PDB file of C-alpha atoms and ligand atoms in Angstrom:
ATOM      1  CA  ALA Q   1      71.609  96.111  86.642  1.00 65.00           C
ATOM      2  CA  ALA Q   2      71.318  92.858  84.667  1.00 67.00           C
ATOM      3  CA  GLU Q   3      71.404  94.652  81.305  1.00 87.00           C
ATOM      4  CA  LEU Q   4      74.778  96.315  81.984  1.00 94.00           C
ATOM      5  CA  GLY Q   5      76.857  93.329  80.934  1.00 94.00           C
ATOM      6  CA  LEU Q   6      78.744  93.130  84.227  1.00 96.00           C
ATOM      7  CA  LYS Q   7      80.538  89.859  84.839  1.00 93.00           C
ATOM      8  CA  ASP Q   8      78.805  89.563  88.212  1.00 94.00           C
ATOM      9  CA  PRO Q   9      75.522  91.520  88.037  1.00 92.00           C
ATOM     10  CA  GLY Q  10      75.813  92.643  91.676  1.00 95.00           C
ATOM     11  CA  LYS Q  11      79.119  94.442  91.354  1.00 97.00           C
ATOM     12  CA  ILE Q  12      81.318  96.433  89.018  1.00 98.00           C
ATOM     13  CA  VAL Q  13      84.966  95.388  88.902  1.00 98.00           C
ATOM     14  CA  VAL Q  14      87.082  98.478  88.226  1.00 98.00           C
ATOM     15  CA  CYS Q  15      90.795  98.213  87.459  1.00 98.00           C
ATOM     16  CA  GLY Q  16      93.474 100.839  87.965  1.00 98.00           C
ATOM     17  CA  ASP Q  17      97.257 100.817  87.898  1.00 98.00           C
ATOM     18  CA  VAL Q  18      98.180 101.386  91.562  1.00 98.00           C
ATOM     19  CA  PRO Q  19      99.826 103.588  92.724  1.00 98.00           C
ATOM     20  CA  PHE Q  20      99.114 106.561  90.470  1.00 98.00           C
ATOM     21  CA  ARG Q  21      98.651 109.240  93.094  1.00 98.00           C
ATOM     22  CA  PRO Q  22      96.325 111.075  93.609  1.00 98.00           C
ATOM     23  CA  PHE Q  23      94.125 108.938  91.299  1.00 98.00           C
ATOM     24  CA  GLU Q  24      94.634 105.512  92.889  1.00 98.00           C
ATOM     25  CA  GLU Q  25      96.628 104.178  95.802  1.00 98.00           C
ATOM     26  CA  GLU Q  26      96.274 101.518  98.481  1.00 98.00           C
ATOM     27  CA  ASP Q  27      94.340 102.410 101.616  1.00 98.00           C
ATOM     28  CA  PRO Q  28      93.725  99.597 104.096  1.00 97.00           C
ATOM     29  CA  THR Q  29      91.190 101.752 105.972  1.00 97.00           C
ATOM     30  CA  SER Q  30      88.921 102.121 102.933  1.00 97.00           C
ATOM     31  CA  PRO Q  31      86.196  99.486 102.311  1.00 96.00           C
ATOM     32  CA  THR Q  32      87.604  98.844  98.817  1.00 97.00           C
ATOM     33  CA  GLY Q  33      91.227  98.803 100.022  1.00 98.00           C
ATOM     34  CA  TYR Q  34      92.009 101.771  97.763  1.00 98.00           C
ATOM     35  CA  LYS Q  35      91.527 105.524  97.632  1.00 98.00           C
ATOM     36  CA  GLY Q  36      91.979 108.329  95.120  1.00 98.00           C
ATOM     37  CA  PHE Q  37      90.121 110.491  92.631  1.00 98.00           C
ATOM     38  CA  ASP Q  38      89.428 107.554  90.283  1.00 98.00           C
ATOM     39  CA  VAL Q  39      88.297 105.386  93.197  1.00 98.00           C
ATOM     40  CA  ASP Q  40      85.877 108.050  94.464  1.00 98.00           C
ATOM     41  CA  ILE Q  41      84.450 108.640  90.988  1.00 98.00           C
ATOM     42  CA  SER Q  42      84.084 104.863  90.528  1.00 98.00           C
ATOM     43  CA  GLN Q  43      82.317 104.606  93.897  1.00 98.00           C
ATOM     44  CA  GLU Q  44      79.802 107.289  92.870  1.00 98.00           C
ATOM     45  CA  ILE Q  45      79.160 105.451  89.610  1.00 98.00           C
ATOM     46  CA  ALA Q  46      78.734 102.105  91.379  1.00 98.00           C
ATOM     47  CA  ASP Q  47      76.324 103.687  93.874  1.00 98.00           C
ATOM     48  CA  GLY Q  48      74.341 105.265  91.043  1.00 97.00           C
ATOM     49  CA  LEU Q  49      74.156 101.957  89.194  1.00 97.00           C
ATOM     50  CA  GLY Q  50      73.089 100.226  92.391  1.00 96.00           C
ATOM     51  CA  VAL Q  51      75.988  97.781  92.455  1.00 97.00           C
ATOM     52  CA  GLU Q  52      78.990  97.167  94.680  1.00 98.00           C
ATOM     53  CA  LEU Q  53      82.443  98.447  93.760  1.00 98.00           C
ATOM     54  CA  GLU Q  54      85.410  96.122  93.601  1.00 98.00           C
ATOM     55  CA  PHE Q  55      88.615  98.032  92.814  1.00 98.00           C
ATOM     56  CA  LYS Q  56      91.556  95.984  91.489  1.00 98.00           C
ATOM     57  CA  ASP Q  57      95.205  96.669  90.710  1.00 97.00           C
ATOM     58  CA  ALA Q  58      96.347  95.951  87.131  1.00 97.00           C
ATOM     59  CA  THR Q  59      99.321  96.767  84.916  1.00 95.00           C
ATOM     60  CA  PHE Q  60      98.678  99.911  82.882  1.00 96.00           C
ATOM     61  CA  ASP Q  61      99.664  98.394  79.559  1.00 96.00           C
ATOM     62  CA  THR Q  62      97.025  95.651  79.945  1.00 97.00           C
ATOM     63  CA  LEU Q  63      94.435  98.369  80.631  1.00 98.00           C
ATOM     64  CA  GLN Q  64      95.280 100.726  77.773  1.00 97.00           C
ATOM     65  CA  SER Q  65      95.556  97.869  75.249  1.00 97.00           C
ATOM     66  CA  GLY Q  66      92.102  96.551  76.166  1.00 97.00           C
ATOM     67  CA  LEU Q  67      93.488  93.176  77.266  1.00 97.00           C
ATOM     68  CA  ALA Q  68      92.177  93.391  80.835  1.00 97.00           C
ATOM     69  CA  LEU Q  69      88.696  94.376  79.628  1.00 97.00           C
ATOM     70  CA  ASN Q  70      88.471  91.867  76.808  1.00 95.00           C
ATOM     71  CA  SER Q  71      89.657  88.981  78.998  1.00 95.00           C
ATOM     72  CA  GLY Q  72      86.924  89.771  81.528  1.00 94.00           C
ATOM     73  CA  GLN Q  73      89.424  90.691  84.261  1.00 96.00           C
ATOM     74  CA  CYS Q  74      87.621  94.023  84.756  1.00 98.00           C
ATOM     75  CA  ASP Q  75      84.329  95.628  83.745  1.00 98.00           C
ATOM     76  CA  MET Q  76      85.860  99.101  83.606  1.00 98.00           C
ATOM     77  CA  SER Q  77      89.248 100.802  83.928  1.00 98.00           C
ATOM     78  CA  ALA Q  78      89.665 103.952  85.991  1.00 98.00           C
ATOM     79  CA  SER Q  79      93.358 104.597  85.709  1.00 98.00           C
ATOM     80  CA  GLY Q  80      94.093 108.165  84.705  1.00 98.00           C
ATOM     81  CA  MET Q  81      93.797 106.929  81.147  1.00 98.00           C
ATOM     82  CA  THR Q  82      93.821 109.444  78.327  1.00 98.00           C
ATOM     83  CA  ILE Q  83      91.193 109.099  75.608  1.00 98.00           C
ATOM     84  CA  THR Q  84      93.049 108.534  72.311  1.00 98.00           C
ATOM     85  CA  GLU Q  85      91.930 107.602  68.807  1.00 98.00           C
ATOM     86  CA  ASP Q  86      94.355 104.706  68.834  1.00 97.00           C
ATOM     87  CA  ARG Q  87      92.936 103.195  72.011  1.00 98.00           C
ATOM     88  CA  LYS Q  88      89.387 103.672  70.713  1.00 98.00           C
ATOM     89  CA  LYS Q  89      90.114 100.924  68.196  1.00 97.00           C
ATOM     90  CA  GLU Q  90      90.224  98.410  71.061  1.00 96.00           C
ATOM     91  CA  ILE Q  91      88.149  99.951  73.843  1.00 97.00           C
ATOM     92  CA  ALA Q  92      85.239 102.305  74.423  1.00 98.00           C
ATOM     93  CA  PHE Q  93      85.618 105.427  76.559  1.00 98.00           C
ATOM     94  CA  SER Q  94      83.173 107.301  78.736  1.00 98.00           C
ATOM     95  CA  ASP Q  95      82.931 111.057  78.401  1.00 98.00           C
ATOM     96  CA  GLY Q  96      86.039 112.821  79.690  1.00 98.00           C
ATOM     97  CA  TYR Q  97      86.226 113.296  83.452  1.00 98.00           C
ATOM     98  CA  TYR Q  98      89.610 115.004  83.984  1.00 98.00           C
ATOM     99  CA  ASP Q  99      91.891 117.284  81.912  1.00 98.00           C
ATOM    100  CA  SER Q 100      95.587 116.590  82.027  1.00 98.00           C
ATOM    101  CA  LEU Q 101      98.947 117.416  80.494  1.00 97.00           C
ATOM    102  CA  GLN Q 102     102.501 116.098  80.462  1.00 98.00           C
ATOM    103  CA  SER Q 103     105.376 117.264  82.655  1.00 98.00           C
ATOM    104  CA  LEU Q 104     109.067 116.705  83.193  1.00 98.00           C
ATOM    105  CA  LEU Q 105     110.296 115.833  86.695  1.00 98.00           C
ATOM    106  CA  VAL Q 106     113.997 116.058  87.646  1.00 98.00           C
ATOM    107  CA  PRO Q 107     116.095 116.205  90.827  1.00 98.00           C
ATOM    108  CA  LYS Q 108     116.071 119.720  92.264  1.00 98.00           C
ATOM    109  CA  ASP Q 109     119.757 120.363  91.485  1.00 97.00           C
ATOM    110  CA  SER Q 110     119.534 119.108  87.860  1.00 98.00           C
ATOM    111  CA  ASP Q 111     120.439 121.427  85.001  1.00 96.00           C
ATOM    112  CA  VAL Q 112     117.825 119.762  82.770  1.00 98.00           C
ATOM    113  CA  LYS Q 113     115.089 122.311  82.065  1.00 98.00           C
ATOM    114  CA  GLU Q 114     113.188 120.698  79.193  1.00 97.00           C
ATOM    115  CA  LEU Q 115     113.034 117.574  77.010  1.00 97.00           C
ATOM    116  CA  GLY Q 116     115.574 119.115  74.620  1.00 95.00           C
ATOM    117  CA  ASP Q 117     118.215 119.085  77.361  1.00 97.00           C
ATOM    118  CA  LEU Q 118     118.140 115.294  77.635  1.00 97.00           C
ATOM    119  CA  ASN Q 119     120.389 114.563  74.662  1.00 96.00           C
ATOM    120  CA  GLY Q 120     122.621 111.658  75.746  1.00 97.00           C
ATOM    121  CA  LYS Q 121     120.701 111.328  79.005  1.00 98.00           C
ATOM    122  CA  LYS Q 122     118.104 108.843  80.251  1.00 98.00           C
ATOM    123  CA  ILE Q 123     114.416 109.508  80.670  1.00 98.00           C
ATOM    124  CA  ALA Q 124     111.933 107.103  82.228  1.00 98.00           C
ATOM    125  CA  VAL Q 125     108.539 106.714  80.553  1.00 98.00           C
ATOM    126  CA  GLN Q 126     105.623 104.412  81.259  1.00 97.00           C
ATOM    127  CA  GLN Q 127     105.020 101.530  78.863  1.00 96.00           C
ATOM    128  CA  GLY Q 128     102.020 102.132  76.631  1.00 96.00           C
ATOM    129  CA  SER Q 129     101.399 105.629  77.974  1.00 98.00           C
ATOM    130  CA  THR Q 130     100.737 108.874  76.152  1.00 98.00           C
ATOM    131  CA  GLY Q 131     103.868 110.219  77.851  1.00 98.00           C
ATOM    132  CA  SER Q 132     106.003 107.536  76.203  1.00 98.00           C
ATOM    133  CA  ALA Q 133     104.571 108.446  72.788  1.00 97.00           C
ATOM    134  CA  TYR Q 134     105.284 112.128  73.455  1.00 98.00           C
ATOM    135  CA  ALA Q 135     108.882 111.425  74.518  1.00 98.00           C
ATOM    136  CA  GLU Q 136     109.429 109.310  71.395  1.00 97.00           C
ATOM    137  CA  LYS Q 137     108.610 112.362  69.307  1.00 96.00           C
ATOM    138  CA  LYS Q 138     110.127 115.156  71.383  1.00 96.00           C
ATOM    139  CA  ALA Q 139     113.070 113.844  73.427  1.00 94.00           C
ATOM    140  CA  GLU Q 140     115.635 113.858  70.667  1.00 91.00           C
ATOM    141  CA  GLY Q 141     118.870 112.061  71.443  1.00 95.00           C
ATOM    142  CA  ALA Q 142     117.606 110.872  74.815  1.00 98.00           C
ATOM    143  CA  GLU Q 143     117.601 107.224  75.854  1.00 98.00           C
ATOM    144  CA  LEU Q 144     114.054 106.214  76.745  1.00 98.00           C
ATOM    145  CA  VAL Q 145     113.769 103.753  79.629  1.00 98.00           C
ATOM    146  CA  TYR Q 146     110.376 102.023  79.444  1.00 98.00           C
ATOM    147  CA  LEU Q 147     108.966 100.918  82.807  1.00 98.00           C
ATOM    148  CA  PRO Q 148     105.598  99.269  83.539  1.00 96.00           C
ATOM    149  CA  SER Q 149     104.466 101.618  86.298  1.00 97.00           C
ATOM    150  CA  ASP Q 150     104.820 105.118  87.649  1.00 98.00           C
ATOM    151  CA  ALA Q 151     106.130 103.660  90.921  1.00 97.00           C
ATOM    152  CA  GLU Q 152     109.047 102.041  89.085  1.00 98.00           C
ATOM    153  CA  MET Q 153     109.732 105.270  87.187  1.00 98.00           C
ATOM    154  CA  PHE Q 154     109.974 107.244  90.401  1.00 98.00           C
ATOM    155  CA  GLN Q 155     112.197 104.587  91.984  1.00 98.00           C
ATOM    156  CA  ALA Q 156     114.505 104.781  88.972  1.00 98.00           C
ATOM    157  CA  LEU Q 157     114.749 108.560  89.437  1.00 98.00           C
ATOM    158  CA  GLN Q 158     115.392 108.190  93.170  1.00 98.00           C
ATOM    159  CA  GLY Q 159     118.074 105.600  92.453  1.00 98.00           C
ATOM    160  CA  ASN Q 160     119.747 107.893  89.877  1.00 97.00           C
ATOM    161  CA  GLN Q 161     119.206 105.319  87.112  1.00 98.00           C
ATOM    162  CA  VAL Q 162     117.500 107.971  85.015  1.00 98.00           C
ATOM    163  CA  ASP Q 163     117.899 111.751  84.747  1.00 98.00           C
ATOM    164  CA  ALA Q 164     114.235 112.629  84.403  1.00 98.00           C
ATOM    165  CA  ILE Q 165     110.731 111.205  84.160  1.00 98.00           C
ATOM    166  CA  LEU Q 166     107.958 112.279  81.824  1.00 98.00           C
ATOM    167  CA  GLN Q 167     104.535 111.739  83.357  1.00 98.00           C
ATOM    168  CA  ASP Q 168     101.076 113.285  83.681  1.00 98.00           C
ATOM    169  CA  LEU Q 169     101.307 116.597  85.570  1.00 98.00           C
ATOM    170  CA  PRO Q 170      99.097 115.790  88.599  1.00 98.00           C
ATOM    171  CA  VAL Q 171     101.097 112.619  89.297  1.00 98.00           C
ATOM    172  CA  ASN Q 172     104.484 114.332  88.973  1.00 98.00           C
ATOM    173  CA  LEU Q 173     103.155 117.109  91.215  1.00 97.00           C
ATOM    174  CA  ASP Q 174     102.584 114.475  93.873  1.00 97.00           C
ATOM    175  CA  HIS Q 175     106.243 113.445  93.516  1.00 98.00           C
ATOM    176  CA  THR Q 176     107.402 117.011  94.300  1.00 98.00           C
ATOM    177  CA  LYS Q 177     105.857 116.825  97.781  1.00 96.00           C
ATOM    178  CA  ASP Q 178     109.011 115.672  99.581  1.00 91.00           C
ATOM    179  CA  GLY Q 179     110.872 118.697  98.194  1.00 95.00           C
ATOM    180  CA  GLU Q 180     113.655 116.775  96.424  1.00 98.00           C
ATOM    181  CA  TYR Q 181     112.281 116.840  92.896  1.00 98.00           C
ATOM    182  CA  ALA Q 182     110.973 119.625  90.719  1.00 98.00           C
ATOM    183  CA  ILE Q 183     108.777 119.946  87.660  1.00 98.00           C
ATOM    184  CA  VAL Q 184     110.810 121.999  85.186  1.00 98.00           C
ATOM    185  CA  ALA Q 185     108.535 121.840  82.140  1.00 98.00           C
ATOM    186  CA  GLU Q 186     104.859 121.316  81.367  1.00 98.00           C
ATOM    187  CA  TYR Q 187     103.624 120.226  77.950  1.00 98.00           C
ATOM    188  CA  ASP Q 188     100.053 121.071  77.076  1.00 98.00           C
ATOM    189  CA  THR Q 189      99.068 117.892  75.263  1.00 98.00           C
ATOM    190  CA  GLY Q 190      95.364 118.577  75.803  1.00 97.00           C
ATOM    191  CA  GLU Q 191      94.740 115.153  77.314  1.00 98.00           C
ATOM    192  CA  GLU Q 192      91.432 114.111  78.776  1.00 98.00           C
ATOM    193  CA  TYR Q 193      90.965 111.058  80.989  1.00 98.00           C
ATOM    194  CA  GLY Q 194      88.130 108.660  80.269  1.00 98.00           C
ATOM    195  CA  LEU Q 195      86.819 105.538  81.931  1.00 98.00           C
ATOM    196  CA  ALA Q 196      87.468 102.564  79.670  1.00 98.00           C
ATOM    197  CA  ILE Q 197      84.870  99.907  78.942  1.00 98.00           C
ATOM    198  CA  LYS Q 198      84.772  96.843  76.699  1.00 97.00           C
ATOM    199  CA  LYS Q 199      84.196  98.025  73.161  1.00 95.00           C
ATOM    200  CA  ASP Q 200      80.874  96.304  72.482  1.00 94.00           C
ATOM    201  CA  ASN Q 201      79.282  97.214  75.829  1.00 96.00           C
ATOM    202  CA  THR Q 202      77.399 100.330  74.709  1.00 96.00           C
ATOM    203  CA  LYS Q 203      74.857  99.924  77.534  1.00 97.00           C
ATOM    204  CA  LEU Q 204      77.499 100.310  80.215  1.00 98.00           C
ATOM    205  CA  VAL Q 205      79.109 103.285  78.455  1.00 98.00           C
ATOM    206  CA  GLU Q 206      75.733 105.033  78.329  1.00 98.00           C
ATOM    207  CA  ALA Q 207      74.937 104.222  81.953  1.00 98.00           C
ATOM    208  CA  VAL Q 208      78.362 105.452  83.118  1.00 98.00           C
ATOM    209  CA  ASN Q 209      77.989 108.682  81.118  1.00 98.00           C
ATOM    210  CA  ALA Q 210      74.591 109.266  82.702  1.00 98.00           C
ATOM    211  CA  GLU Q 211      76.132 108.809  86.161  1.00 98.00           C
ATOM    212  CA  LEU Q 212      79.002 111.190  85.324  1.00 98.00           C
ATOM    213  CA  GLN Q 213      76.466 113.800  84.230  1.00 98.00           C
ATOM    214  CA  GLU Q 214      74.461 113.210  87.385  1.00 98.00           C
ATOM    215  CA  ILE Q 215      77.452 113.759  89.705  1.00 98.00           C
ATOM    216  CA  ARG Q 216      78.435 116.890  87.788  1.00 98.00           C
ATOM    217  CA  ASP Q 217      74.886 118.267  88.091  1.00 98.00           C
ATOM    218  CA  SER Q 218      74.631 117.447  91.797  1.00 98.00           C
ATOM    219  CA  GLY Q 219      77.929 119.165  92.643  1.00 98.00           C
ATOM    220  CA  ARG Q 220      79.379 115.878  93.902  1.00 98.00           C
ATOM    221  CA  TYR Q 221      82.002 115.831  91.135  1.00 98.00           C
ATOM    222  CA  GLN Q 222      83.262 119.279  92.177  1.00 98.00           C
ATOM    223  CA  GLU Q 223      83.417 118.211  95.826  1.00 98.00           C
ATOM    224  CA  ILE Q 224      85.539 115.196  94.968  1.00 98.00           C
ATOM    225  CA  TYR Q 225      87.690 117.270  92.600  1.00 98.00           C
ATOM    226  CA  ASP Q 226      88.329 119.900  95.270  1.00 98.00           C
ATOM    227  CA  SER Q 227      89.217 117.278  97.851  1.00 97.00           C
ATOM    228  CA  TYR Q 228      92.166 116.207  95.678  1.00 97.00           C
ATOM    229  CA  PHE Q 229      93.104 119.209  93.580  1.00 95.00           C
ATOM    230  CA  ALA Q 230      92.101 122.434  95.382  1.00 87.00           C
ATOM    231  CA  GLU Q 231      95.182 124.473  96.329  1.00 69.00           C
TER     232      GLU Q 231
HETATM  233  N1  LIG R 301      97.383 109.466  81.089  1.00 87.57           N
HETATM  234  C1  LIG R 301      98.463 108.631  80.653  1.00 87.57           C
HETATM  235  C2  LIG R 301      97.993 107.678  79.582  1.00 87.57           C
HETATM  236  O1  LIG R 301      96.849 107.514  79.415  1.00 87.57           O
HETATM  237  C3  LIG R 301      99.093 107.838  81.816  1.00 87.57           C
HETATM  238  C4  LIG R 301      98.124 106.989  82.558  1.00 87.57           C
HETATM  239  C5  LIG R 301      98.726 106.060  83.598  1.00 87.57           C
HETATM  240  O2  LIG R 301      99.903 105.805  83.623  1.00 87.57           O
HETATM  241  N2  LIG R 301      97.945 105.509  84.488  1.00 87.57           N
HETATM  242  O3  LIG R 301      98.760 107.089  78.902  1.00 87.57           O
END
């Protein structure tokens, strides 16, 4: 694996913003210390490349801006990160590996039904995220509260500091599990998650794409997908 441009040729260091359930969360019983869809996909890729996987927590904004990759903190990001033209200026993306959309989460008894109802109200968004860009355009009259992580957004909602949060649908769905919060609107932004790699490392992008294709062909991708997203 010497030609892949990994910082340590024996392992791939993959960064994700934890927790972002069901894509990445801590799990002391797992060999990497983490579990989730992104972690499983990263493990398959590491296995295919014949290297070890080290999964690391990082702040989302440092991942989406390319900072964590360019500084050598991580070889790859697997963090539910949407492929965007803007981000492509700083980082390279693998082929898409998950389709996503935006959604609005509110307390069950809220009368907010869509972004347009948030005039004069507060909405939490994640710094540097596609959701924050969407809210900037669509949440007219709302006060946007920028927080570094999904965990802090959900805490702000639980603590009644905000009236709603705008986040990727699968992650908000996870927040509805305790029955106190509801998704009242979905916005089909046509987002696709990609694994992010340092811009000049074409070799690693190609190798990762080949592994993604391989796990799709073998049925392993579908197995992992079903283990997190099957109803
Ligand atoms: N998919 C969203 C984005 O790329 C949010 C990702 C995240 O917060 N981990 O901006």
